[in-house]
Structure formats: C-alpha cells, structure tokens
Coordinates of C-alpha atoms in Angstrom, one line a residue:
X1 CA -13.7 -17.9 4.1
X2 CA -11.6 -15.4 5.9
X3 CA -8.0 -15.6 6.0
X4 CA -5.8 -13.5 8.0
X5 CA -1.7 -13.5 8.5
X6 CA -0.9 -11.5 11.7
X7 CA -0.1 -14.0 14.5
X8 CA 1.4 -12.1 17.0
X9 CA 4.5 -11.0 14.8
X10 CA 3.8 -13.5 12.6
X11 CA 1.6 -13.4 10.0
X12 CA -0.6 -15.8 7.9
X13 CA -1.1 -15.3 4.6
X14 CA -4.8 -17.5 3.7
X15 CA -6.8 -16.7 0.8
X16 CA -10.3 -17.6 1.5
X17 CA -11.6 -17.7 4.4
X18 CA -14.4 -15.9 6.1
X19 CA -16.8 -18.1 7.9
X20 CA -17.7 -16.1 11.2
X21 CA -20.2 -12.8 10.7
X22 CA -23.5 -13.2 8.9
X23 CA -21.8 -12.2 5.3
X24 CA -18.4 -14.0 6.3
X25 CA -19.9 -16.7 7.2
X26 CA -20.2 -16.8 3.1
X27 CA -17.0 -17.8 2.3
X28 CA -13.8 -15.8 4.2
X29 CA -11.7 -17.0 6.6
X30 CA -9.8 -15.1 9.9
X31 CA -6.9 -15.9 11.7
X32 CA -5.6 -14.9 15.3
X33 CA -2.8 -12.2 16.6
X34 CA -0.9 -15.7 17.6
X35 CA 1.6 -17.5 15.8
X36 CA -0.3 -20.8 14.2
X37 CA -4.0 -19.3 14.7
X38 CA -5.4 -21.0 11.7
X39 CA -4.0 -24.4 12.8
X40 CA -6.1 -25.2 14.9
X41 CA -8.8 -24.1 12.1
X42 CA -7.5 -25.7 9.5
X43 CA -9.4 -29.3 9.4
X44 CA -12.8 -27.1 10.2
X45 CA -11.9 -24.8 7.6
X46 CA -11.5 -27.7 4.8
X47 CA -13.7 -29.4 5.6
X48 CA -15.8 -26.5 5.4
X49 CA -14.2 -25.3 1.9
X50 CA -13.6 -28.4 0.5
X51 CA -11.3 -28.4 -2.7
X52 CA -13.4 -25.7 -4.8
X53 CA -14.9 -23.7 -2.0
X54 CA -18.0 -22.1 -0.9
X55 CA -20.6 -21.5 -3.5
X56 CA -19.8 -17.6 -3.1
X57 CA -16.2 -18.4 -3.9
X58 CA -17.8 -20.7 -6.9
X59 CA -20.4 -18.3 -8.1
X60 CA -19.0 -15.0 -7.5
X61 CA -15.5 -14.7 -5.9
X62 CA -13.7 -17.1 -8.2
X63 CA -15.2 -15.6 -11.5
X64 CA -14.4 -12.0 -10.7
X65 CA -11.5 -12.4 -9.5
X66 CA -10.1 -14.4 -12.5
X67 CA -12.1 -11.5 -14.8
X68 CA -10.0 -8.9 -12.9
X69 CA -6.7 -10.6 -13.3
X70 CA -7.3 -11.8 -17.2
X71 CA -4.2 -14.3 -16.5
X72 CA -2.2 -15.1 -19.7
X73 CA -0.2 -18.4 -20.3
X74 CA 3.0 -18.3 -19.1
X75 CA 2.3 -15.4 -16.4
X76 CA 3.3 -16.2 -13.2
X77 CA 0.6 -15.5 -10.4
X78 CA 1.0 -15.5 -6.9
X79 CA -1.6 -16.1 -4.5
X80 CA -1.5 -14.6 -0.9
X81 CA -3.5 -16.2 1.5
X82 CA -4.1 -19.5 -0.5
X83 CA -5.5 -21.3 1.8
X84 CA -7.1 -24.7 0.1
X85 CA -5.5 -23.6 -3.0
X86 CA -9.3 -23.1 -4.9
X87 CA -8.1 -20.6 -7.1
X88 CA -5.2 -22.8 -8.2
X89 CA -6.9 -25.0 -10.6
X90 CA -8.1 -21.7 -12.4
X91 CA -5.4 -19.8 -13.0
X92 CA -3.2 -23.3 -14.5
X93 CA -5.8 -23.4 -16.6
X94 CA -5.1 -20.2 -18.1
X95 CA -2.3 -21.5 -18.7
X96 CA -0.7 -19.0 -16.1
X97 CA 2.5 -20.7 -13.8
X98 CA 0.8 -20.4 -10.0
X99 CA 2.1 -20.1 -6.7
X100 CA 0.3 -19.9 -3.6
X101 CA 1.2 -18.5 -0.1
X102 CA 0.0 -19.1 3.4
X103 CA 1.3 -19.5 6.6
X104 CA -0.4 -22.4 8.0
X105 CA 1.0 -26.1 7.2
X106 CA -2.0 -27.8 7.8
X107 CA -3.9 -25.5 5.1
X108 CA -0.8 -26.1 2.7
X109 CA -0.9 -29.9 3.3
X110 CA -4.2 -29.9 2.4
X111 CA -3.8 -27.5 -1.0
X112 CA -0.7 -29.8 -2.4
X113 CA -3.5 -32.9 -1.5
X114 CA -6.3 -31.1 -3.9
X115 CA -4.1 -29.4 -6.8
X116 CA -1.2 -30.8 -7.4
X117 CA -0.2 -28.9 -10.1
X118 CA 0.0 -25.4 -7.8
X119 CA 3.1 -24.4 -6.3
X120 CA 2.3 -23.9 -2.4
X121 CA 5.0 -21.8 0.2
X122 CA 4.8 -21.5 3.9
X123 CA 5.6 -18.0 4.3
X124 CA 4.5 -14.1 6.1
X125 CA 3.0 -12.2 3.4
X126 CA 4.2 -8.8 5.5
X127 CA 8.0 -10.4 4.4
X128 CA 7.8 -11.9 1.4
X129 CA 11.5 -10.8 0.7
X130 CA 12.6 -12.6 3.2
X131 CA 11.4 -15.8 1.6
X132 CA 13.9 -18.4 0.3
X133 CA 13.4 -17.9 -3.7
X134 CA 11.3 -14.8 -3.8
X135 CA 12.6 -12.5 -6.0
X136 CA 11.9 -8.5 -6.8
X137 CA 9.9 -8.0 -10.0
X138 CA 9.2 -11.8 -9.9
X139 CA 5.2 -12.0 -10.6
X140 CA 2.9 -10.8 -13.4
X141 CA 0.0 -10.3 -10.9
X142 CA -0.8 -11.1 -7.4
X143 CA -4.3 -12.1 -5.9
X144 CA -5.6 -11.8 -2.5
X145 CA -8.8 -13.6 -2.5
X146 CA -11.1 -12.9 0.5
X147 CA -8.4 -12.7 2.8
X148 CA -6.7 -9.2 2.7
X149 CA -9.1 -8.6 5.6
X150 CA -7.3 -10.8 7.6
X151 CA -4.0 -9.7 7.5
X152 CA -2.7 -6.2 9.4
X153 CA -0.9 -4.0 8.8
X154 CA -1.7 -3.4 6.0
X155 CA 1.7 -1.4 5.1
X156 CA 3.9 -3.7 5.4
X157 CA 1.5 -6.0 3.1
X158 CA 1.5 -3.6 0.0
X159 CA 5.0 -3.4 0.2
X160 CA 5.7 -6.7 -0.3
X161 CA 3.6 -7.2 -2.8
X162 CA 4.9 -3.9 -4.8
X163 CA 8.7 -5.4 -4.0
X164 CA 7.6 -8.9 -5.6
X165 CA 5.7 -7.2 -8.9
X166 CA 7.3 -6.7 -11.9
X167 CA 6.6 -3.2 -13.4
X168 CA 3.1 -2.4 -14.8
X169 CA 2.2 -6.0 -13.0
X170 CA -1.1 -6.1 -11.2
X171 CA -2.5 -7.0 -7.7
X172 CA -6.3 -8.3 -7.6
X173 CA -8.1 -7.4 -4.4
X174 CA -11.4 -9.4 -3.4
X175 CA -13.1 -8.5 0.2
X176 CA -16.2 -8.4 1.6
X177 CA -17.6 -5.1 0.8
X178 CA -15.7 -2.6 3.7
X179 CA -18.6 0.1 3.2
X180 CA -21.1 -2.4 4.2
X181 CA -20.1 -5.3 5.7
X182 CA -18.2 -4.5 8.9
X183 CA -17.7 -7.3 11.5
X184 CA -20.2 -6.9 14.1
X185 CA -20.9 -3.2 13.7
X186 CA -23.0 -3.7 10.5
X187 CA -26.2 -5.5 9.6
X188 CA -30.2 -5.9 8.0
X189 CA -32.9 -3.8 9.5
X190 CA -36.5 -3.9 8.2
X191 CA -38.5 -0.9 8.7
X192 CA -42.3 -1.7 8.7
X193 CA -43.6 2.0 7.7
X194 CA -42.0 2.3 4.1
X195 CA -41.7 -1.6 4.2
X196 CA -38.4 -1.8 3.4
X197 CA -35.3 -3.4 3.8
X198 CA -31.7 -1.4 5.0
X199 CA -28.3 -1.9 5.7
X200 CA -27.4 -0.6 9.1
X201 CA -24.1 0.5 9.7
X202 CA -23.1 1.1 13.0
X203 CA -19.3 2.0 12.9
X204 CA -17.1 2.5 9.6
X205 CA -14.3 5.2 9.4
X206 CA -12.5 3.8 12.5
X207 CA -10.1 0.9 12.0
X208 CA -11.3 -2.2 14.0
X209 CA -9.5 -5.1 14.8
X210 CA -12.8 -7.5 15.7
X211 CA -12.6 -11.1 16.8
X212 CA -15.2 -13.5 15.1
X213 CA -17.9 -15.8 16.4
X214 CA -16.7 -19.4 17.3
X215 CA -18.8 -22.5 15.7
X216 CA -18.8 -25.5 17.5
X217 CA -16.1 -28.3 16.1
X218 CA -13.7 -25.3 14.7
X219 CA -10.9 -26.1 17.3
X220 CA -9.6 -23.8 19.6
X221 CA -8.8 -21.2 17.2
X222 CA -10.1 -17.1 17.7
X223 CA -10.2 -15.3 13.5
X224 CA -9.9 -11.8 13.9
X225 CA -11.2 -9.9 10.8
X226 CA -9.8 -6.1 10.3
X227 CA -12.0 -3.9 9.1
X228 CA -10.8 -1.0 7.2
X229 CA -12.3 1.9 5.6
X230 CA -12.1 2.0 2.0
X231 CA -9.7 4.9 1.4
X232 CA -7.3 2.9 3.8
X233 CA -6.7 0.9 1.0
X234 CA -7.0 3.0 -1.9
X235 CA -4.5 5.5 -0.2
X236 CA -2.3 2.3 1.2
X237 CA -2.3 1.4 -2.4
X238 CA -1.3 4.7 -3.8
X239 CA 1.4 5.3 -1.3
X240 CA 3.0 1.6 -2.5
X241 CA 3.2 2.7 -6.4
X242 CA 0.0 0.3 -7.0
X243 CA -2.7 2.6 -9.0
X244 CA -6.4 1.9 -8.9
X245 CA -7.6 0.9 -12.6
X246 CA -10.6 -0.9 -12.0
X247 CA -13.1 -1.8 -9.3
X248 CA -16.1 -3.9 -9.2
X249 CA -18.8 -4.0 -6.5
X250 CA -20.4 -7.2 -5.9
X251 CA -24.0 -8.8 -4.6
X252 CA -24.8 -12.0 -3.6
X253 CA -26.5 -14.6 -6.3
X254 CA -29.3 -15.4 -3.6
X255 CA -32.9 -14.6 -3.6
X256 CA -36.0 -15.0 -1.1
X257 CA -38.9 -17.1 -2.4
X258 CA -42.2 -14.4 -3.1
X259 CA -44.5 -17.8 -3.3
X260 CA -46.3 -16.5 0.3
X261 CA -48.8 -14.3 0.4
X262 CA -49.1 -11.2 2.8
X263 CA -46.1 -9.3 4.9
X264 CA -43.7 -12.2 4.3
X265 CA -43.9 -11.8 0.1
X266 CA -43.6 -8.0 0.8
X267 CA -40.8 -9.0 2.7
X268 CA -39.0 -11.4 0.5
X269 CA -39.7 -8.7 -2.4
X270 CA -37.9 -6.2 0.1
X271 CA -35.0 -8.4 0.5
X272 CA -34.7 -9.3 -2.9
X273 CA -34.2 -5.6 -4.0
X274 CA -31.9 -4.8 -1.0
X275 CA -29.5 -7.8 -2.3
X276 CA -29.5 -6.3 -5.3
X277 CA -29.0 -2.7 -4.2
X278 CA -26.3 -3.3 -1.7
X279 CA -22.9 -5.3 -2.5
X280 CA -21.6 -8.1 -0.4
X281 CA -18.0 -8.1 -2.0
X282 CA -15.4 -4.8 -3.5
X283 CA -13.2 -6.4 -6.4
X284 CA -9.8 -4.0 -7.2
X285 CA -7.2 -4.0 -9.6
X286 CA -4.0 -1.7 -9.1
X287 CA -1.1 -1.7 -11.3
X288 CA 2.3 -1.3 -10.6
X289 CA 3.9 2.2 -11.9
X290 CA 6.4 1.3 -14.6
X291 CA 9.7 3.4 -13.1

C-alpha cells in the first residue's frame, strides 16, 4: 500500500498504499508528481487492497497504529492519506470520530462505499488550512498509515498537521522502516561462508525520490516513494513542535518453512532469523507541545 500526495504542486493524501517495491509490495502505496497521479491506479489499488487492507495492514500496521493512537471515545481523529479508509472501522469501533483525507476522488468514493460511518474529505495534506471546515486545534490526533513516504515536502505536511492538532494532541506515523527499506537501494543477500541472510543498504543518508515499479493492469500511473533518513523525520517533527514520545520497530509476520533438508533448511532458518531481527515497519508517536 502506498500513498503519496505531491503531484506537481498539488498533493495527494493517501493512507495505505505501497505495493511496488519488495517490502512495499507488502502493503503500501505511492503517488506521482502530477495532479491526479493516483486516479489511474485507484481501481487497481482498491482491487488489491480491498475493504480491509492487505495482510500486512491487518496483522501488523493497523494493530500497531491503534495501540499507539489509543483512541478514546469522543475524540476527533484525522487519517491523512486515507485511501479506501481501512483504518476507519477501527477508529469508529473505539468510539472516536473519524475523518479521512485523500487527494484521489476515486479512492474516496471507494472509502465512502466501504465505510459509511466515516467522514471523508478531498484535499491536499500540505494545505489543511485551505480546506473548507478545517480549523486550527480541531483534532485530538492525526494518523499517517503507510502514507508519509508518499508525501513531499515533509515540512509542509508536518506544519499543517501541527496547525490542525490541539495542544497536547498526538500524531502517529507508521512507515516502511527508512533505515532498512530504501526503494531500489536496499535488498536481501546471502553470505555463503557464514550461512547468514543479511540486509544490504546501498544508500541511506541522501533523500531520494524514487519511481517505483509498475505492474500489469494497474493503469497508467507512476508511483513515487520519498526516502528520507530517520533524522529528517525526527528533526522535522521537532521543528513543528511535535515531540516524539514513543517508537516501535515492527518485524514481518512471515516465516519460511524448515521442513526441507540441507542448504534449503539452513537458508530458511537464516531467513527467519533475519526477519525477526530486521524490522519491516517503523512507528512513531509524537505529541504537540502545549503552549
């Protein structure tokens, strides 16, 4: 699932869409630098994600987000990059008021069809101040569910989030781990001498805008993923008065079978160990300073 919001000047807010790069294909979506970038992908993405999200959403991403969010009855929650609104029923079940924001009209139509109790708005995540009905200090919490790496520039997004949150409000971000999952610049390797599966990182500190692989039948859209080192996220949040108070590093649920013999069995064990040690997702919770 991958999501993204800057298309040209306008941006698209989408929450869970990345599916075009190894780990990204596990559940995360990206958009492109052009207005309507996700429109050509909407039907393909909805068919792939469905009403409830991918298995990575259901088993890892959504539970982690809801734990950090700790939504309370009566709270107002803004899901930025909502896509088809896979987070909506979980927030509503917690008794909170859910608003989903996305820049793709087609994905919002799917969200409204799937989740009739939620409220869904079309808009640019960098310019929340310009949206009708949006007010300063309006929300108790904001969420980026596998969407922040599709958005650029980061400071504009976080400034808008800080504006819309009340004092003491919180923002929860779940993303592919930027230290280990760099689109087209990272991957798995096997060291025969040590019988070790390792994670190869070719580039990390340099911010990158990476077009991701297209798949047959997904339309004519070109997805973009924005890689940034971890310090960019932490420092940008701090610059916007959003202070990090908790972090989680989440490994995949997948395992390889060990019921084969010889080298294959050794490799399966090594793969399982690597999966347990090298996280797939990074989740952060930050809180707006009370002035």
